[in-house]
GROMACS .gro file of C-alpha atoms in nm:
model
  495
    1UNK     CA    1   0.000   0.000   0.000
    2UNK     CA    2   0.110   0.357  -0.057
    3UNK     CA    3   0.087   0.666  -0.274
    4UNK     CA    4   0.126   0.649  -0.648
    5UNK     CA    5   0.466   0.756  -0.776
    6UNK     CA    6   0.325   0.990  -1.039
    7UNK     CA    7   0.273   1.354  -0.939
    8UNK     CA    8  -0.076   1.466  -1.030
    9UNK     CA    9  -0.076   1.843  -1.008
   10UNK     CA   10   0.141   2.126  -0.890
   11UNK     CA   11  -0.159   2.299  -0.734
   12UNK     CA   12  -0.241   2.038  -0.471
   13UNK     CA   13  -0.105   1.735  -0.291
   14UNK     CA   14  -0.253   1.473  -0.063
   15UNK     CA   15  -0.176   1.565   0.300
   16UNK     CA   16   0.076   1.308   0.424
   17UNK     CA   17  -0.022   1.379   0.785
   18UNK     CA   18  -0.369   1.229   0.734
   19UNK     CA   19  -0.346   0.991   0.438
   20UNK     CA   20  -0.319   0.625   0.542
   21UNK     CA   21  -0.294   0.327   0.309
   22UNK     CA   22  -0.384   0.041   0.543
   23UNK     CA   23  -0.693  -0.070   0.730
   24UNK     CA   24  -0.750   0.034   1.092
   25UNK     CA   25  -0.818  -0.262   1.320
   26UNK     CA   26  -0.794  -0.248   1.698
   27UNK     CA   27  -0.601   0.079   1.685
   28UNK     CA   28  -0.337  -0.063   1.447
   29UNK     CA   29  -0.278   0.017   1.081
   30UNK     CA   30  -0.287  -0.315   0.899
   31UNK     CA   31  -0.156  -0.411   0.558
   32UNK     CA   32  -0.267  -0.697   0.336
   33UNK     CA   33  -0.096  -0.900   0.061
   34UNK     CA   34  -0.341  -0.761  -0.194
   35UNK     CA   35  -0.392  -0.392  -0.271
   36UNK     CA   36  -0.637  -0.193  -0.481
   37UNK     CA   37  -0.606   0.146  -0.653
   38UNK     CA   38  -0.786   0.468  -0.565
   39UNK     CA   39  -0.820   0.708  -0.857
   40UNK     CA   40  -0.875   1.078  -0.910
   41UNK     CA   41  -1.206   1.083  -1.105
   42UNK     CA   42  -1.115   1.413  -1.272
   43UNK     CA   43  -0.792   1.292  -1.435
   44UNK     CA   44  -0.823   0.916  -1.401
   45UNK     CA   45  -0.477   0.905  -1.248
   46UNK     CA   46  -0.399   0.678  -0.957
   47UNK     CA   47  -0.373   0.841  -0.615
   48UNK     CA   48  -0.229   0.531  -0.453
   49UNK     CA   49  -0.295   0.172  -0.353
   50UNK     CA   50  -0.469   0.062  -0.036
   51UNK     CA   51  -0.474  -0.255   0.166
   52UNK     CA   52  -0.750  -0.473   0.020
   53UNK     CA   53  -0.918  -0.611   0.330
   54UNK     CA   54  -1.117  -0.931   0.301
   55UNK     CA   55  -1.335  -1.151   0.518
   56UNK     CA   56  -1.049  -1.231   0.758
   57UNK     CA   57  -0.974  -0.864   0.828
   58UNK     CA   58  -1.346  -0.791   0.863
   59UNK     CA   59  -1.382  -1.064   1.126
   60UNK     CA   60  -1.073  -0.934   1.306
   61UNK     CA   61  -1.219  -0.583   1.308
   62UNK     CA   62  -1.551  -0.709   1.444
   63UNK     CA   63  -1.369  -0.894   1.725
   64UNK     CA   64  -1.164  -0.581   1.804
   65UNK     CA   65  -1.482  -0.372   1.821
   66UNK     CA   66  -1.653  -0.632   2.039
   67UNK     CA   67  -1.358  -0.654   2.278
   68UNK     CA   68  -1.345  -0.274   2.310
   69UNK     CA   69  -1.720  -0.242   2.356
   70UNK     CA   70  -1.757  -0.324   2.724
   71UNK     CA   71  -1.510  -0.062   2.842
   72UNK     CA   72  -1.636   0.206   2.601
   73UNK     CA   73  -2.000   0.141   2.690
   74UNK     CA   74  -1.924   0.165   3.064
   75UNK     CA   75  -1.743   0.498   3.031
   76UNK     CA   76  -1.945   0.782   3.182
   77UNK     CA   77  -2.134   0.964   2.910
   78UNK     CA   78  -1.939   1.278   2.991
   79UNK     CA   79  -1.609   1.106   2.906
   80UNK     CA   80  -1.743   0.979   2.573
   81UNK     CA   81  -1.868   1.330   2.509
   82UNK     CA   82  -1.526   1.486   2.579
   83UNK     CA   83  -1.353   1.250   2.334
   84UNK     CA   84  -1.610   1.304   2.060
   85UNK     CA   85  -1.576   1.677   2.113
   86UNK     CA   86  -1.197   1.650   2.076
   87UNK     CA   87  -1.245   1.452   1.755
   88UNK     CA   88  -1.470   1.732   1.627
   89UNK     CA   89  -1.208   1.993   1.717
   90UNK     CA   90  -0.937   1.801   1.530
   91UNK     CA   91  -1.159   1.784   1.222
   92UNK     CA   92  -1.200   2.162   1.230
   93UNK     CA   93  -0.825   2.211   1.280
   94UNK     CA   94  -0.759   1.987   0.977
   95UNK     CA   95  -1.055   2.093   0.764
   96UNK     CA   96  -0.850   2.204   0.464
   97UNK     CA   97  -0.652   1.879   0.455
   98UNK     CA   98  -0.967   1.669   0.491
   99UNK     CA   99  -1.137   1.866   0.211
  100UNK     CA  100  -0.837   1.810  -0.016
  101UNK     CA  101  -0.872   1.435   0.037
  102UNK     CA  102  -1.243   1.446  -0.054
  103UNK     CA  103  -1.184   1.643  -0.374
  104UNK     CA  104  -0.896   1.416  -0.472
  105UNK     CA  105  -1.090   1.089  -0.438
  106UNK     CA  106  -1.447   1.208  -0.502
  107UNK     CA  107  -1.397   1.496  -0.748
  108UNK     CA  108  -1.643   1.744  -0.599
  109UNK     CA  109  -1.540   2.113  -0.603
  110UNK     CA  110  -1.312   2.209  -0.317
  111UNK     CA  111  -1.564   2.459  -0.180
  112UNK     CA  112  -1.824   2.182  -0.162
  113UNK     CA  113  -1.570   1.951   0.002
  114UNK     CA  114  -1.492   2.217   0.262
  115UNK     CA  115  -1.865   2.250   0.324
  116UNK     CA  116  -1.893   1.874   0.366
  117UNK     CA  117  -1.616   1.872   0.628
  118UNK     CA  118  -1.793   2.138   0.835
  119UNK     CA  119  -2.120   1.942   0.800
  120UNK     CA  120  -1.940   1.618   0.880
  121UNK     CA  121  -1.770   1.759   1.191
  122UNK     CA  122  -2.100   1.904   1.314
  123UNK     CA  123  -2.233   1.551   1.370
  124UNK     CA  124  -1.948   1.475   1.609
  125UNK     CA  125  -2.020   1.802   1.790
  126UNK     CA  126  -2.395   1.732   1.802
  127UNK     CA  127  -2.365   1.376   1.928
  128UNK     CA  128  -2.094   1.473   2.177
  129UNK     CA  129  -2.371   1.683   2.331
  130UNK     CA  130  -2.643   1.418   2.287
  131UNK     CA  131  -2.428   1.156   2.465
  132UNK     CA  132  -2.517   1.323   2.794
  133UNK     CA  133  -2.889   1.332   2.718
  134UNK     CA  134  -2.973   0.962   2.689
  135UNK     CA  135  -3.247   0.965   2.949
  136UNK     CA  136  -3.437   0.668   3.090
  137UNK     CA  137  -3.776   0.675   3.263
  138UNK     CA  138  -3.950   0.586   3.587
  139UNK     CA  139  -4.305   0.473   3.514
  140UNK     CA  140  -4.577   0.476   3.785
  141UNK     CA  141  -4.653   0.113   3.871
  142UNK     CA  142  -5.001  -0.033   3.925
  143UNK     CA  143  -4.881  -0.219   4.239
  144UNK     CA  144  -4.760  -0.016   4.537
  145UNK     CA  145  -4.473  -0.257   4.616
  146UNK     CA  146  -4.316  -0.226   4.269
  147UNK     CA  147  -4.115   0.029   4.078
  148UNK     CA  148  -4.082   0.030   3.699
  149UNK     CA  149  -3.758   0.159   3.550
  150UNK     CA  150  -3.662   0.200   3.184
  151UNK     CA  151  -3.292   0.202   3.097
  152UNK     CA  152  -3.131   0.280   2.761
  153UNK     CA  153  -2.816   0.083   2.681
  154UNK     CA  154  -2.586   0.055   2.375
  155UNK     CA  155  -2.683  -0.216   2.127
  156UNK     CA  156  -2.319  -0.328   2.083
  157UNK     CA  157  -2.102  -0.350   1.772
  158UNK     CA  158  -2.236  -0.152   1.476
  159UNK     CA  159  -2.135  -0.223   1.117
  160UNK     CA  160  -2.127   0.104   0.922
  161UNK     CA  161  -2.141   0.075   0.540
  162UNK     CA  162  -2.112   0.407   0.358
  163UNK     CA  163  -2.127   0.546   0.001
  164UNK     CA  164  -1.881   0.755  -0.200
  165UNK     CA  165  -2.086   1.070  -0.257
  166UNK     CA  166  -2.031   1.211   0.094
  167UNK     CA  167  -1.729   1.009   0.208
  168UNK     CA  168  -1.687   1.194   0.538
  169UNK     CA  169  -2.037   1.308   0.640
  170UNK     CA  170  -2.202   0.970   0.582
  171UNK     CA  171  -1.954   0.825   0.832
  172UNK     CA  172  -1.977   1.082   1.110
  173UNK     CA  173  -2.357   1.098   1.093
  174UNK     CA  174  -2.363   0.729   1.184
  175UNK     CA  175  -2.046   0.693   1.392
  176UNK     CA  176  -2.111   1.004   1.602
  177UNK     CA  177  -2.445   0.861   1.715
  178UNK     CA  178  -2.306   0.512   1.769
  179UNK     CA  179  -2.010   0.622   1.981
  180UNK     CA  180  -2.223   0.867   2.180
  181UNK     CA  181  -2.458   0.580   2.266
  182UNK     CA  182  -2.166   0.365   2.383
  183UNK     CA  183  -2.140   0.142   2.076
  184UNK     CA  184  -1.823   0.054   1.887
  185UNK     CA  185  -1.805   0.044   1.507
  186UNK     CA  186  -1.655  -0.122   1.202
  187UNK     CA  187  -1.668   0.107   0.898
  188UNK     CA  188  -1.662  -0.027   0.543
  189UNK     CA  189  -1.619   0.278   0.319
  190UNK     CA  190  -1.696   0.281  -0.052
  191UNK     CA  191  -1.411   0.145  -0.264
  192UNK     CA  192  -1.396   0.472  -0.462
  193UNK     CA  193  -1.343   0.695  -0.154
  194UNK     CA  194  -1.175   0.511   0.134
  195UNK     CA  195  -0.912   0.774   0.216
  196UNK     CA  196  -1.159   0.997   0.402
  197UNK     CA  197  -1.261   0.714   0.636
  198UNK     CA  198  -0.897   0.638   0.714
  199UNK     CA  199  -0.814   1.007   0.771
  200UNK     CA  200  -1.099   1.018   1.023
  201UNK     CA  201  -0.941   0.714   1.187
  202UNK     CA  202  -0.609   0.895   1.225
  203UNK     CA  203  -0.787   1.187   1.392
  204UNK     CA  204  -0.990   0.950   1.613
  205UNK     CA  205  -0.663   0.802   1.740
  206UNK     CA  206  -0.531   1.151   1.809
  207UNK     CA  207  -0.854   1.242   1.990
  208UNK     CA  208  -0.813   0.958   2.236
  209UNK     CA  209  -1.086   0.733   2.099
  210UNK     CA  210  -0.970   0.398   2.242
  211UNK     CA  211  -0.828   0.124   2.020
  212UNK     CA  212  -1.101  -0.092   1.871
  213UNK     CA  213  -1.379   0.162   1.913
  214UNK     CA  214  -1.345   0.293   1.552
  215UNK     CA  215  -1.225   0.039   1.295
  216UNK     CA  216  -1.202   0.072   0.914
  217UNK     CA  217  -1.183  -0.210   0.660
  218UNK     CA  218  -1.126  -0.065   0.311
  219UNK     CA  219  -1.170  -0.310   0.027
  220UNK     CA  220  -1.196  -0.338  -0.350
  221UNK     CA  221  -1.517  -0.398  -0.541
  222UNK     CA  222  -1.414  -0.764  -0.570
  223UNK     CA  223  -1.396  -0.804  -0.190
  224UNK     CA  224  -1.704  -0.596  -0.109
  225UNK     CA  225  -1.947  -0.887  -0.114
  226UNK     CA  226  -1.736  -1.102   0.120
  227UNK     CA  227  -1.671  -0.817   0.365
  228UNK     CA  228  -2.034  -0.709   0.358
  229UNK     CA  229  -2.151  -1.062   0.430
  230UNK     CA  230  -1.922  -1.088   0.735
  231UNK     CA  231  -2.046  -0.756   0.872
  232UNK     CA  232  -2.410  -0.858   0.823
  233UNK     CA  233  -2.388  -1.216   0.951
  234UNK     CA  234  -2.124  -1.220   1.227
  235UNK     CA  235  -2.312  -1.284   1.554
  236UNK     CA  236  -2.091  -1.030   1.735
  237UNK     CA  237  -2.239  -0.750   1.520
  238UNK     CA  238  -2.561  -0.618   1.675
  239UNK     CA  239  -2.650  -0.338   1.436
  240UNK     CA  240  -2.610  -0.249   1.068
  241UNK     CA  241  -2.631   0.104   0.932
  242UNK     CA  242  -2.614   0.137   0.555
  243UNK     CA  243  -2.644   0.421   0.306
  244UNK     CA  244  -2.663   0.322  -0.061
  245UNK     CA  245  -2.889   0.177  -0.325
  246UNK     CA  246  -3.221   0.012  -0.250
  247UNK     CA  247  -3.107  -0.303  -0.433
  248UNK     CA  248  -2.799  -0.342  -0.212
  249UNK     CA  249  -3.002  -0.257   0.097
  250UNK     CA  250  -3.236  -0.549   0.026
  251UNK     CA  251  -2.939  -0.787   0.002
  252UNK     CA  252  -2.803  -0.666   0.336
  253UNK     CA  253  -3.148  -0.703   0.496
  254UNK     CA  254  -3.156  -1.068   0.389
  255UNK     CA  255  -2.812  -1.125   0.541
  256UNK     CA  256  -2.912  -0.947   0.862
  257UNK     CA  257  -3.227  -1.156   0.900
  258UNK     CA  258  -3.028  -1.467   0.994
  259UNK     CA  259  -2.923  -1.320   1.328
  260UNK     CA  260  -3.209  -1.065   1.358
  261UNK     CA  261  -2.983  -0.762   1.373
  262UNK     CA  262  -3.100  -0.408   1.430
  263UNK     CA  263  -3.095  -0.229   1.093
  264UNK     CA  264  -3.117   0.130   0.978
  265UNK     CA  265  -3.093   0.214   0.610
  266UNK     CA  266  -3.093   0.527   0.397
  267UNK     CA  267  -3.161   0.398   0.048
  268UNK     CA  268  -3.236   0.533  -0.297
  269UNK     CA  269  -3.440   0.843  -0.364
  270UNK     CA  270  -3.637   0.983  -0.658
  271UNK     CA  271  -3.709   1.333  -0.532
  272UNK     CA  272  -3.986   1.535  -0.697
  273UNK     CA  273  -3.950   1.915  -0.717
  274UNK     CA  274  -4.291   2.072  -0.776
  275UNK     CA  275  -4.330   2.432  -0.886
  276UNK     CA  276  -4.688   2.558  -0.857
  277UNK     CA  277  -4.834   2.856  -1.041
  278UNK     CA  278  -4.832   3.049  -0.712
  279UNK     CA  279  -4.454   3.008  -0.669
  280UNK     CA  280  -4.193   3.281  -0.674
  281UNK     CA  281  -4.024   3.166  -0.996
  282UNK     CA  282  -3.685   3.324  -0.924
  283UNK     CA  283  -3.666   3.157  -0.584
  284UNK     CA  284  -3.777   2.828  -0.737
  285UNK     CA  285  -3.500   2.848  -0.999
  286UNK     CA  286  -3.239   2.919  -0.730
  287UNK     CA  287  -3.366   2.626  -0.524
  288UNK     CA  288  -3.372   2.400  -0.829
  289UNK     CA  289  -3.013   2.485  -0.915
  290UNK     CA  290  -2.894   2.411  -0.561
  291UNK     CA  291  -3.096   2.093  -0.519
  292UNK     CA  292  -3.021   1.939  -0.859
  293UNK     CA  293  -2.660   2.023  -0.933
  294UNK     CA  294  -2.484   2.004  -0.596
  295UNK     CA  295  -2.208   1.743  -0.627
  296UNK     CA  296  -2.298   1.721  -0.998
  297UNK     CA  297  -2.634   1.569  -0.911
  298UNK     CA  298  -2.478   1.291  -0.705
  299UNK     CA  299  -2.661   1.338  -0.374
  300UNK     CA  300  -2.916   1.114  -0.207
  301UNK     CA  301  -3.171   1.395  -0.179
  302UNK     CA  302  -3.110   1.577  -0.507
  303UNK     CA  303  -3.410   1.641  -0.730
  304UNK     CA  304  -3.469   1.374  -0.993
  305UNK     CA  305  -3.800   1.496  -1.140
  306UNK     CA  306  -3.919   1.853  -1.190
  307UNK     CA  307  -4.296   1.899  -1.206
  308UNK     CA  308  -4.393   2.250  -1.320
  309UNK     CA  309  -4.749   2.377  -1.345
  310UNK     CA  310  -4.859   2.486  -1.692
  311UNK     CA  311  -4.915   2.852  -1.602
  312UNK     CA  312  -4.548   2.920  -1.531
  313UNK     CA  313  -4.386   2.623  -1.708
  314UNK     CA  314  -4.231   2.813  -1.998
  315UNK     CA  315  -4.108   3.097  -1.778
  316UNK     CA  316  -3.947   2.852  -1.532
  317UNK     CA  317  -3.773   2.649  -1.803
  318UNK     CA  318  -3.637   2.964  -1.970
  319UNK     CA  319  -3.501   3.108  -1.645
  320UNK     CA  320  -3.367   2.770  -1.528
  321UNK     CA  321  -3.175   2.724  -1.855
  322UNK     CA  322  -3.022   3.071  -1.830
  323UNK     CA  323  -2.919   3.008  -1.467
  324UNK     CA  324  -2.755   2.677  -1.562
  325UNK     CA  325  -2.557   2.838  -1.843
  326UNK     CA  326  -2.464   3.143  -1.634
  327UNK     CA  327  -2.379   2.990  -1.297
  328UNK     CA  328  -2.251   2.636  -1.354
  329UNK     CA  329  -1.890   2.578  -1.454
  330UNK     CA  330  -1.752   2.230  -1.526
  331UNK     CA  331  -1.394   2.150  -1.430
  332UNK     CA  332  -1.150   1.994  -1.186
  333UNK     CA  333  -1.259   2.026  -0.825
  334UNK     CA  334  -0.930   2.202  -0.750
  335UNK     CA  335  -1.010   2.485  -0.994
  336UNK     CA  336  -1.162   2.764  -0.785
  337UNK     CA  337  -1.411   2.852  -1.061
  338UNK     CA  338  -1.553   2.500  -1.077
  339UNK     CA  339  -1.907   2.434  -0.955
  340UNK     CA  340  -1.946   2.099  -1.137
  341UNK     CA  341  -1.677   1.837  -1.090
  342UNK     CA  342  -1.657   1.498  -1.259
  343UNK     CA  343  -1.896   1.213  -1.197
  344UNK     CA  344  -1.748   0.940  -0.981
  345UNK     CA  345  -1.669   0.704  -1.271
  346UNK     CA  346  -1.751   0.624  -1.633
  347UNK     CA  347  -2.036   0.392  -1.536
  348UNK     CA  348  -2.212   0.692  -1.379
  349UNK     CA  349  -2.165   0.894  -1.699
  350UNK     CA  350  -2.305   0.610  -1.907
  351UNK     CA  351  -2.624   0.608  -1.698
  352UNK     CA  352  -2.679   0.981  -1.758
  353UNK     CA  353  -2.619   0.929  -2.131
  354UNK     CA  354  -2.868   0.643  -2.134
  355UNK     CA  355  -3.135   0.853  -1.960
  356UNK     CA  356  -3.086   1.146  -2.201
  357UNK     CA  357  -3.092   0.920  -2.506
  358UNK     CA  358  -3.407   0.741  -2.390
  359UNK     CA  359  -3.589   1.067  -2.319
  360UNK     CA  360  -3.496   1.224  -2.654
  361UNK     CA  361  -3.601   0.908  -2.839
  362UNK     CA  362  -3.947   0.948  -2.679
  363UNK     CA  363  -3.985   1.313  -2.771
  364UNK     CA  364  -3.807   1.510  -2.499
  365UNK     CA  365  -3.622   1.827  -2.599
  366UNK     CA  366  -3.270   1.917  -2.488
  367UNK     CA  367  -3.285   2.277  -2.363
  368UNK     CA  368  -2.918   2.291  -2.263
  369UNK     CA  369  -2.632   2.043  -2.225
  370UNK     CA  370  -2.709   1.685  -2.320
  371UNK     CA  371  -2.369   1.527  -2.379
  372UNK     CA  372  -2.030   1.440  -2.231
  373UNK     CA  373  -1.806   1.737  -2.161
  374UNK     CA  374  -1.484   1.779  -2.356
  375UNK     CA  375  -1.278   1.782  -2.035
  376UNK     CA  376  -1.272   1.404  -2.004
  377UNK     CA  377  -1.461   1.078  -1.986
  378UNK     CA  378  -1.606   1.137  -1.636
  379UNK     CA  379  -1.744   1.484  -1.710
  380UNK     CA  380  -2.098   1.551  -1.831
  381UNK     CA  381  -2.261   1.880  -1.924
  382UNK     CA  382  -2.530   2.011  -1.686
  383UNK     CA  383  -2.843   1.915  -1.877
  384UNK     CA  384  -3.203   2.037  -1.886
  385UNK     CA  385  -3.480   1.851  -2.070
  386UNK     CA  386  -3.835   1.968  -2.145
  387UNK     CA  387  -4.137   1.787  -2.293
  388UNK     CA  388  -4.066   1.501  -2.053
  389UNK     CA  389  -4.325   1.234  -1.969
  390UNK     CA  390  -4.362   0.987  -1.684
  391UNK     CA  391  -4.286   0.700  -1.922
  392UNK     CA  392  -3.923   0.801  -1.970
  393UNK     CA  393  -3.637   0.631  -1.781
  394UNK     CA  394  -3.522   0.958  -1.624
  395UNK     CA  395  -3.857   0.990  -1.446
  396UNK     CA  396  -3.872   0.624  -1.342
  397UNK     CA  397  -3.515   0.573  -1.214
  398UNK     CA  398  -3.276   0.776  -1.001
  399UNK     CA  399  -3.024   0.929  -1.244
  400UNK     CA  400  -2.758   1.038  -0.990
  401UNK     CA  401  -2.610   1.285  -1.233
  402UNK     CA  402  -2.648   1.642  -1.370
  403UNK     CA  403  -2.977   1.584  -1.554
  404UNK     CA  404  -3.293   1.789  -1.487
  405UNK     CA  405  -3.608   1.658  -1.665
  406UNK     CA  406  -3.915   1.885  -1.656
  407UNK     CA  407  -4.272   1.752  -1.668
  408UNK     CA  408  -4.563   1.994  -1.725
  409UNK     CA  409  -4.875   1.935  -1.511
  410UNK     CA  410  -5.220   2.090  -1.481
  411UNK     CA  411  -5.355   2.044  -1.127
  412UNK     CA  412  -5.227   2.002  -0.773
  413UNK     CA  413  -5.386   1.657  -0.754
  414UNK     CA  414  -5.206   1.551  -1.071
  415UNK     CA  415  -4.868   1.667  -0.935
  416UNK     CA  416  -4.914   1.480  -0.607
  417UNK     CA  417  -5.018   1.165  -0.791
  418UNK     CA  418  -4.705   1.178  -1.012
  419UNK     CA  419  -4.480   1.254  -0.714
  420UNK     CA  420  -4.621   0.968  -0.506
  421UNK     CA  421  -4.619   0.709  -0.786
  422UNK     CA  422  -4.259   0.607  -0.700
  423UNK     CA  423  -4.190   0.311  -0.471
  424UNK     CA  424  -3.933   0.521  -0.284
  425UNK     CA  425  -3.974   0.837  -0.079
  426UNK     CA  426  -3.664   1.004   0.060
  427UNK     CA  427  -3.698   1.379  -0.006
  428UNK     CA  428  -3.945   1.600  -0.190
  429UNK     CA  429  -3.955   1.972  -0.266
  430UNK     CA  430  -4.218   2.219  -0.373
  431UNK     CA  431  -4.254   2.592  -0.424
  432UNK     CA  432  -4.579   2.770  -0.346
  433UNK     CA  433  -4.691   3.094  -0.184
  434UNK     CA  434  -5.040   2.965  -0.103
  435UNK     CA  435  -5.054   2.880   0.273
  436UNK     CA  436  -5.339   2.633   0.236
  437UNK     CA  437  -5.161   2.458  -0.050
  438UNK     CA  438  -4.840   2.439   0.154
  439UNK     CA  439  -5.017   2.249   0.432
  440UNK     CA  440  -5.200   2.017   0.193
  441UNK     CA  441  -4.898   1.923  -0.019
  442UNK     CA  442  -4.651   1.892   0.269
  443UNK     CA  443  -4.883   1.643   0.440
  444UNK     CA  444  -4.966   1.446   0.124
  445UNK     CA  445  -4.616   1.396  -0.021
  446UNK     CA  446  -4.504   1.039   0.058
  447UNK     CA  447  -4.146   1.122   0.156
  448UNK     CA  448  -3.948   1.137   0.479
  449UNK     CA  449  -3.829   1.496   0.428
  450UNK     CA  450  -4.000   1.793   0.260
  451UNK     CA  451  -3.844   2.119   0.148
  452UNK     CA  452  -4.103   2.398   0.114
  453UNK     CA  453  -3.961   2.694  -0.079
  454UNK     CA  454  -3.618   2.551   0.003
  455UNK     CA  455  -3.382   2.338  -0.207
  456UNK     CA  456  -3.126   2.242   0.058
  457UNK     CA  457  -3.278   2.075   0.364
  458UNK     CA  458  -3.003   1.870   0.534
  459UNK     CA  459  -2.891   1.986   0.879
  460UNK     CA  460  -2.751   1.818   1.188
  461UNK     CA  461  -3.058   1.910   1.395
  462UNK     CA  462  -3.304   1.750   1.152
  463UNK     CA  463  -3.407   1.382   1.126
  464UNK     CA  464  -3.275   1.243   0.798
  465UNK     CA  465  -3.443   0.940   0.640
  466UNK     CA  466  -3.711   0.812   0.408
  467UNK     CA  467  -4.031   0.612   0.376
  468UNK     CA  468  -4.140   0.324   0.149
  469UNK     CA  469  -3.831   0.166  -0.013
  470UNK     CA  470  -3.609   0.461   0.076
  471UNK     CA  471  -3.516   0.304   0.405
  472UNK     CA  472  -3.562   0.245   0.775
  473UNK     CA  473  -3.480   0.468   1.070
  474UNK     CA  474  -3.350   0.823   1.100
  475UNK     CA  475  -3.005   0.982   1.126
  476UNK     CA  476  -2.895   1.308   1.286
  477UNK     CA  477  -3.118   1.508   1.522
  478UNK     CA  478  -3.224   1.395   1.868
  479UNK     CA  479  -3.372   1.083   1.707
  480UNK     CA  480  -3.046   0.961   1.555
  481UNK     CA  481  -2.897   0.823   1.875
  482UNK     CA  482  -3.206   0.606   1.939
  483UNK     CA  483  -3.098   0.382   1.648
  484UNK     CA  484  -2.802   0.263   1.862
  485UNK     CA  485  -2.984   0.213   2.192
  486UNK     CA  486  -3.179  -0.079   2.339
  487UNK     CA  487  -3.460  -0.016   2.583
  488UNK     CA  488  -3.443  -0.233   2.897
  489UNK     CA  489  -3.735  -0.260   3.137
  490UNK     CA  490  -3.645  -0.322   3.504
  491UNK     CA  491  -3.915  -0.419   3.751
  492UNK     CA  492  -3.815  -0.388   4.120
  493UNK     CA  493  -4.054  -0.574   4.349
  494UNK     CA  494  -4.093  -0.641   4.719
  495UNK     CA  495  -4.068  -0.275   4.820
   0.00000   0.00000   0.00000
């Protein structure tokens, strides 16, 4: 394992103080006979080669987490809080270095990466505070010689499986809650973006998080299935938290069923963005731009379908197209003018191409964009389509790329029916200045999170999660720590 010999750019370098090329198991950096490459999606060049952990390393990490669990769970909540707080402080002190790692392995613009680090660190800060607020209950008993107590205790070892699109925040949102509750964790980061998880491990060690409490098993795509199966079937693992596709989530649920593990999952989305005739069009365009094109359309909650009422449809499309052409700039994430970095890999680009081609073949019109960008194979032009119907692939599947398809609708009822036709329901957005309509639509949208006149809704204080096939459980907020706690009833008799 180690960095690639080739120098990639004179304008940036991976921070040697935080970049690690081995797994983290029981507080030790471990190497393996096999390695796998991590690439810069902007240039395609190799950043370096990491230890390719397999089933054996995964089992070792689970055992290390289990062995560390008793002591960590028995620590006073205040002590866990202090160490999480120190971890947060170290993230802030190293925010520029951590952001450089994200842009290098993920490709997103450096400003977005810096924003992710602040968001990511905020979960450690939040759950450092929540650690001291895990309250039990005393319930009035029906018999005078009894007392009923309710305790909340850590579930145990948690397997944390995270995606590449937010390689730092998707970890801390889960791990912050788990460690605050007194659980220990084994993190399996996405094969495209493992360096962020390992950098967090280095800072966890520096923060005094005990050995075995935070473990990381990076692995290649070829080893992912074996490692995932260990994490979902090992009887020492009590809880699985996964963010990723609905299809993969269903596989993990089947594995978890064998030992009846606690599961929380944030799965695929298909977010509708409804613009009613009563909307402020300029605000709707600004919200659409932020919601759709952040991270080049590669976010769990980004809009996938725009539904625009017929009275303002043409005006919205015209203004949206002008905003895209004026404000979005494709390039390397390390270029300060860039707002749109590369997609994560060529497979992602091919899916966007397929969705555009299918829509055009069925009568959709390309308003702007529509093809690969000349910068390289992983770049795609920010694209806007009109004359879109619900029969097209881009309105039936999550694109996860910089494609905005617009459907014209007539009535509120029609828009809600189209929005709710999906079998998933993570986020939904709508713009309206009619108070009665705001209440009606917010209550009727079948999603876990609703943005009303707002295109960016994620925050540490808010419960993040979906309904239908978008997942189980919630992350962040005061509810997030509950996913890592068991409720124990204690009946004291003979009083």
